[in-house]
Coordinates of C-alpha atoms and ligand atoms in Angstrom, one line a residue:
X1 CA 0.0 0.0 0.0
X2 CA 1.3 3.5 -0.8
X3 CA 0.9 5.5 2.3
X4 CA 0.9 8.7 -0.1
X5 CA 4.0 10.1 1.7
X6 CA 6.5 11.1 -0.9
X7 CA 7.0 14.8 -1.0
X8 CA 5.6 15.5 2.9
X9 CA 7.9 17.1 5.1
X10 CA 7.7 15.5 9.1
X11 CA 9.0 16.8 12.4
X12 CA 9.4 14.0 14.7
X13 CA 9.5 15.8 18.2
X14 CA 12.0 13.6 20.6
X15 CA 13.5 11.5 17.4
X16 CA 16.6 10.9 18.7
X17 CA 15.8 8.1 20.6
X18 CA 13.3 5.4 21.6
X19 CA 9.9 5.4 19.9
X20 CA 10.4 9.0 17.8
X21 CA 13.3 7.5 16.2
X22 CA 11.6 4.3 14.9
X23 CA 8.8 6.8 13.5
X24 CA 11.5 9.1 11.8
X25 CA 12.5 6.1 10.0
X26 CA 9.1 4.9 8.5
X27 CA 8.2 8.0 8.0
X28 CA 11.3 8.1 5.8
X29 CA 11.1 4.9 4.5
X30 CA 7.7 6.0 3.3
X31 CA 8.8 8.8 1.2
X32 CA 8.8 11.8 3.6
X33 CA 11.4 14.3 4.1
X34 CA 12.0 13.7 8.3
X35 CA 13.6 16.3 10.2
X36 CA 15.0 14.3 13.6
X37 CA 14.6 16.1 16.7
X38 CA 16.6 15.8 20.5
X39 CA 18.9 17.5 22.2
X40 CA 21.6 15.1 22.4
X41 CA 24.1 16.2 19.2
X42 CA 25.4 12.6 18.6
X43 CA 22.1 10.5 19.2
X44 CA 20.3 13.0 16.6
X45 CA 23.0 12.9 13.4
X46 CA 23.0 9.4 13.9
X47 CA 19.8 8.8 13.4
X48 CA 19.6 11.4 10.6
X49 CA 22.4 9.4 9.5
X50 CA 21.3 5.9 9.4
X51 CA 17.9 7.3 7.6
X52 CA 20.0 8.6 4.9
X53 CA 22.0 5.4 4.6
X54 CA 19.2 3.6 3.7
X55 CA 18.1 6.1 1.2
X56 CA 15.7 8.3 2.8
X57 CA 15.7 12.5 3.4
X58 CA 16.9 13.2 6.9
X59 CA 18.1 16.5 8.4
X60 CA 18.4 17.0 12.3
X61 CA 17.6 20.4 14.6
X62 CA 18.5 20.3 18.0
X63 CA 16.5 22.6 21.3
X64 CA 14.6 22.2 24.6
X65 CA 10.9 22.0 24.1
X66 CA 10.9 21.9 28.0
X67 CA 11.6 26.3 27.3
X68 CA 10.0 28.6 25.0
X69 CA 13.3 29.5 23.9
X70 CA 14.2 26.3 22.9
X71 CA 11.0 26.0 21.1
X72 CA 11.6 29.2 19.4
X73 CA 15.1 27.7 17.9
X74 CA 13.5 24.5 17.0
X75 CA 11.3 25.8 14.8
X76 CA 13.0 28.7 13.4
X77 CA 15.1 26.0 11.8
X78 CA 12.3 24.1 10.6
X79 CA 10.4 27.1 9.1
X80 CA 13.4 28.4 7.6
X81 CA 13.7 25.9 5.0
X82 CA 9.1 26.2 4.7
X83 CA 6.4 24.7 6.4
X84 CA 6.0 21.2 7.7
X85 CA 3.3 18.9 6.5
X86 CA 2.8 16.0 9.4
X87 CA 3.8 17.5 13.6
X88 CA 4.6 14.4 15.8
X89 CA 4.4 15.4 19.1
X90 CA 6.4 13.1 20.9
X91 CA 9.6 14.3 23.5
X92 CA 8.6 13.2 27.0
X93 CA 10.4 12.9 29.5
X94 CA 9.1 9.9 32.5
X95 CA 10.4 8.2 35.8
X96 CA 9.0 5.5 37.7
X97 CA 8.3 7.7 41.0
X98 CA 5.9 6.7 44.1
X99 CA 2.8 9.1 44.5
X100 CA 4.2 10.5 47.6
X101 CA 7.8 10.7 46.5
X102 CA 6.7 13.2 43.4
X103 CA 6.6 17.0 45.2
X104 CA 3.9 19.8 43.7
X105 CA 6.9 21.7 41.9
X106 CA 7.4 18.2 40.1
X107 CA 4.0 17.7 38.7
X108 CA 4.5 21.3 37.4
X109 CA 7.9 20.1 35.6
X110 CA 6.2 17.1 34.3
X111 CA 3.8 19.3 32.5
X112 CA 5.6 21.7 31.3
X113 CA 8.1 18.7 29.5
X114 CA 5.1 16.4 28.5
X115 CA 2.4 19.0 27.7
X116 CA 3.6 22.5 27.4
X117 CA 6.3 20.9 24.2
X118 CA 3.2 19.5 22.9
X119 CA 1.6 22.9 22.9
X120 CA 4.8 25.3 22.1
X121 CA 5.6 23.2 19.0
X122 CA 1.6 23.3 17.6
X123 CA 1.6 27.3 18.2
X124 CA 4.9 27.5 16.0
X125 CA 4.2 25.4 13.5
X126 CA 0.6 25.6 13.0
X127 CA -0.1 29.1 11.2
X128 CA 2.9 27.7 8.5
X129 CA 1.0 24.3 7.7
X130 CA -2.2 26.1 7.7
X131 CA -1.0 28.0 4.1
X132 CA -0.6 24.5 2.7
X133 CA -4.4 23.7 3.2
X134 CA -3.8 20.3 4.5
X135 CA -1.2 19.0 7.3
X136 CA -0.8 16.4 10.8
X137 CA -0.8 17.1 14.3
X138 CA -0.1 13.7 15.7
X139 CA 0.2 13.4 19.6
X140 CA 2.3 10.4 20.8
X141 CA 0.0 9.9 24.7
X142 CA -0.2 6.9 26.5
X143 CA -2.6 3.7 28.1
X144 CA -1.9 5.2 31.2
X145 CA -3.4 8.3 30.5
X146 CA -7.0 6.5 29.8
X147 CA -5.8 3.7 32.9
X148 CA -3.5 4.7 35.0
X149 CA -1.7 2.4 37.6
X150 CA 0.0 3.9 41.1
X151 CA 3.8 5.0 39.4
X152 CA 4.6 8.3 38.1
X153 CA 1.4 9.5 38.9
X154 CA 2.2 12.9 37.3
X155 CA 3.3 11.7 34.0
X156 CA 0.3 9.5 33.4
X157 CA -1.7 12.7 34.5
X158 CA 0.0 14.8 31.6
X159 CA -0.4 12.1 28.8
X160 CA -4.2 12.3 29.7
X161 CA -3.6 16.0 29.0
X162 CA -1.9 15.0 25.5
X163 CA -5.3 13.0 24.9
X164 CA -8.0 16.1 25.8
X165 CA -5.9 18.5 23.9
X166 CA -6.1 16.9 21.1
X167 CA -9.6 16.9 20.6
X168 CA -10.2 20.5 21.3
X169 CA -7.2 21.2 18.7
X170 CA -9.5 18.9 16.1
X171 CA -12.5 21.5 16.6
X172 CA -10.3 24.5 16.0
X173 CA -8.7 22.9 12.8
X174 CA -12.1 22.6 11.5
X175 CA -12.2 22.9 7.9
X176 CA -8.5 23.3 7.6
X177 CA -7.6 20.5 6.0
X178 CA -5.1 19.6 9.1
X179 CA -6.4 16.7 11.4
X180 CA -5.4 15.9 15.1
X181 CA -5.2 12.6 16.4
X182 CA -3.3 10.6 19.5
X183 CA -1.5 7.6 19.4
X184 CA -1.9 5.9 23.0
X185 CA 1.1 3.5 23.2
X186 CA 0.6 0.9 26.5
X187 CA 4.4 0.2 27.5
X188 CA 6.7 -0.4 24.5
X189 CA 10.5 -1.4 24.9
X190 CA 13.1 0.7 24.5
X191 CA 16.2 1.6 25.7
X192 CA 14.8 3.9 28.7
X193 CA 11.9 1.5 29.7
X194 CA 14.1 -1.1 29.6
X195 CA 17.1 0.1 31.7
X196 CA 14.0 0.8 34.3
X197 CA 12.8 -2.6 34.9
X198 CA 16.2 -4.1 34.5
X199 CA 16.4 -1.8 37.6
X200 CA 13.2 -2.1 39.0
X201 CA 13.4 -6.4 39.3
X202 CA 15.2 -7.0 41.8
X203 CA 12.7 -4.8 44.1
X204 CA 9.6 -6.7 42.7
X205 CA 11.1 -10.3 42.1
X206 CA 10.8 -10.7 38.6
X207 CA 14.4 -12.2 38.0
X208 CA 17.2 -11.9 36.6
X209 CA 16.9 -13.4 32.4
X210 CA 14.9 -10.6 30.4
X211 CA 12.5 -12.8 29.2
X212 CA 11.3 -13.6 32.6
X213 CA 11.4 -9.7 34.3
X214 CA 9.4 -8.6 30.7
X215 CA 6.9 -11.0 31.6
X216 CA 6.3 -10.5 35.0
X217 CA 6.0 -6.8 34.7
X218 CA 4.0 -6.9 31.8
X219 CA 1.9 -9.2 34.8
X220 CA 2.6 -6.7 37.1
X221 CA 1.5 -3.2 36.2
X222 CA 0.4 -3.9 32.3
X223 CA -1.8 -6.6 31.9
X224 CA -2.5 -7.1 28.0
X225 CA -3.6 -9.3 25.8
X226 CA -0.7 -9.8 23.7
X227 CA 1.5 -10.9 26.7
X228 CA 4.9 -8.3 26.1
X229 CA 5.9 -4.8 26.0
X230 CA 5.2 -3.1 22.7
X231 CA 7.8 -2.8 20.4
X232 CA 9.0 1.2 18.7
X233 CA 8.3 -0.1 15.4
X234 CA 4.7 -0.7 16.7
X235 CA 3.8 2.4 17.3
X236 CA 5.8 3.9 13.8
X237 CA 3.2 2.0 11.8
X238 CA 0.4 4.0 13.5
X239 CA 1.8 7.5 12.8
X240 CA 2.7 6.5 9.0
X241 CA -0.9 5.3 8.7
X242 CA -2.7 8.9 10.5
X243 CA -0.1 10.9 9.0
X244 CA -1.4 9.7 5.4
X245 CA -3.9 11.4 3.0
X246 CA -6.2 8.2 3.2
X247 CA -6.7 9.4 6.8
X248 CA -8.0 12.2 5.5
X249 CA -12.0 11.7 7.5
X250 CA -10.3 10.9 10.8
X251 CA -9.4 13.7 13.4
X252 CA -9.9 14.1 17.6
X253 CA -9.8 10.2 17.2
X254 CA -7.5 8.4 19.9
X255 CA -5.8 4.9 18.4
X256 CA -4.5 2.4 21.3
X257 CA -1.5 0.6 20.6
X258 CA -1.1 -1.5 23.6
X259 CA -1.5 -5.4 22.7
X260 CA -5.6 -4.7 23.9
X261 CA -4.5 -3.5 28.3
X262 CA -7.0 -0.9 27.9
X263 CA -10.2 -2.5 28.2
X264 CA -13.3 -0.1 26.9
X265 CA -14.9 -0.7 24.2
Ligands
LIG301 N1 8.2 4.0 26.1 C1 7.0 3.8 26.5 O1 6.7 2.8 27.1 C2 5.9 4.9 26.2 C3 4.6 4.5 26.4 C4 3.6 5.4 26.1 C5 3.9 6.7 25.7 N2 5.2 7.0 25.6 C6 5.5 8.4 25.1 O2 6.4 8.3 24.0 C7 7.2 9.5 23.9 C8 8.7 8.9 23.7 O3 9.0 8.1 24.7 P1 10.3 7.1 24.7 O4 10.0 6.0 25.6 O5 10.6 6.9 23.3 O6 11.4 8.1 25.4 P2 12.9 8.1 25.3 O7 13.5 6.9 24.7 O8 13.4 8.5 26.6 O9 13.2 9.3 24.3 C9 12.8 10.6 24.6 C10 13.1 11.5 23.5 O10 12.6 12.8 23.8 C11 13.6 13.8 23.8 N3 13.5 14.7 24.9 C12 13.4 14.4 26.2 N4 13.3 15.6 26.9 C13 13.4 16.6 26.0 C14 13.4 18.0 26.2 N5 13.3 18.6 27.3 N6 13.5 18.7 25.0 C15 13.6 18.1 23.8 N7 13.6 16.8 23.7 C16 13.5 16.0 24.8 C17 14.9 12.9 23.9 O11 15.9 13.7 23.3 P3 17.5 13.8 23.8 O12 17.7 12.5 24.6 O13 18.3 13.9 22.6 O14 17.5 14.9 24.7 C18 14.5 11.7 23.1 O15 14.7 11.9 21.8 C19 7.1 10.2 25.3 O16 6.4 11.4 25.1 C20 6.3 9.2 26.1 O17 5.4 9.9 27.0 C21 6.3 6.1 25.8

C-alpha cells in the first residue's frame, strides 16, 4: 500500500531516541522528508544518519521543548527551509516515582516537558501548515493516560492531558484541512523502559533473564492481551498510517497501541 507520503515534510519531536526515532525512520522509508529532533548532538545525526544510509531525506535540529526558547530555535530552523506537513508530538520525559515521593513543583515540571512541548511546538508550527491547506498534528499519549496504575502518577496525568488536547485542537482545525489525532502507546521497549525494569526487578522479584522480568512486569503493572511490552516499530506504523492522505475523515480520534491492556470498548 502506498501510504501517499513522498513529497511530505515530518517533524518528529524527541527523534533521537526510543519510539520517535523508529517513526522518523518509517516515515522516511515511506517517502517523507524527516527532520529528527533531540537535544543530544550525537544520538540525533545518527539517526539522521542511518535514515539517509538507507536512502531516505533526513536532516536534524537540535532545542529544549521543555523552554520557550528552545521552542523558538527548533522551529526557526524548521520554518526556515518552509512549512512542515505532518507535527509528531512526541519528547517526554518519565520516571518511575511513588505518588508520595513526586513533590507539587514536580507535577509542574512534568507538564511543562510532557504537555507544554506539545503545545509550544503546535503554536509554532501551526499558522505555516495552515498555508498549505492540508497538514498532521499527531500526539504520541499513553494507556496510562485512559488507565492509570500507582507509578509516576504525574506523568500519566499529563499524557491524559496529551489525549483532551487533542480533541479540542481537532475542533479549531475545522475545515482546515489539518487533522489531530493521538496515538496511545501501552508500555513499548526501548532503551529507557528497559534500563527501568532491568532496575526495577530486583525490588519486585521478577528475576534476573529478560525474558522472565518482561513477563512479569507486563503481569505486574500492564496486563495485556498480547503478553509483552510493545515494540518502537509498533507504534511507527500508527503514525505512518494517521499521518497519510487516506486518513484524511479521521481527526480528535484516539488509536491504542497497547496489545488490547485498555479495556473499553
Ligand atoms: N516508552 C513507552 O513505554 C511509552 C509508552 C507510552 C507513551 N510514551 C511516550 O512516547 C514518547 C517517547 O517516549 P520514549 O520512551 O521513546 O522516550 P525516550 O526513549 O526517553 O526518548 C525521549 C526523546 O525525547 C527527547 N527529549 C526528552 N526531553 C526533552 C526535552 N526537554 N526537550 C527536547 N527533547 C527532549 C529525547 O531527546 P534527547 O535525549 O536527545 O534529549 C529523546 O529523543 C514520550 O512522550 C512518552 O510519553 C512512551
Amino acid at each position: 500500500m502506498d501510504l501517499q507520503l513522498k513529497g511530505k515534510r515530518a517533524l518528529v519531536t524527541g527523534s533521537s531516541a526510543g519510539l520517535g526515532e523508529a517513526i522518523a525512520r518509517l516515515l522516511a522509508a515511506e517517502g517523507a522528508a524527516v527532520i529528527v529532533h533531540g537535544r543530544n548532538k550525537s544520538r540525533a545525526a545518527a539517526v539522521a544518519e542511518g535514515i539517509k544510509n538507507d536512502g531516505g531525506q533526513a536532516t536534524f535540529v537540535l532545542g529544549d521543548l521543555s523552554t520557550d526558547e528552545g521552542a523558538d530555535a527548533v522551529a526557526g530552523n524548521v520554518l526556515a527551509d518552509g512549512p512542515v506537513d505532518i507535527l509528531v508530538n512526541n519528547a517526554g520525559a518519565y520516571q518511575p516515582r511513588a505518588w508520595m515521593d513526586v513533590s507539587a513543583a514536580e507535577w509542574g515540571k512534568s507538564y511543562n516537558i510532557n504537555v507544554l512541548a506539545y503545545v509550544r511546538m503546535i503554536h509554532r508550527l501551526l499558522p505555516a501548515m495552515k498555508t498549505l491547506g492540508w497538514g498532521r498534528m499527531i500526539q504520541i499519549g499513553s494507556s496510562g493516560g485512559i488507565e492509570p496504575f500507582a507509578l509516576q502518577p504525574d506523568y500519566l496525568a499529563a499524557t491524559a492531558a496529551r489525549h483532551n488536547l487533542t480533541v479540542s485542537l481537532a475542533r479549531e482545525l475545522k475545515g482546515t484541512g489539518i487533522t489531530s489525532n493521538t496515538i496511545a502507546p501501552g508500555p513499548m521497549l526501548v532503551e529507557n523502559t528497559r534500563n527501568m525494569l532491568l532496575n526495577m526487578a530486583g525490588q519486585y522479584g521478577w528475576g534476573t533473564a529478560w525474558a522472565d522480568i518482561e513477563r512479569n512486569a507486563v503481569m505486574q503493572f500492564v496486563q495485556n492481551d498480547v503478553g509483552r511490552f510493545g515494540r518502537p516499530e509498533e507504534v511507527a506504523a500508527a503514525v505512518a498510517y494517521l499521518s497519510s492522505p487516506m486518513t484524511n475523515y479521521i481527526t480528535g480520534a484516539l488509536l491504542r497501541v497497547d496489545g488490547g491492556h485498555t479495556r473499553s470498548v
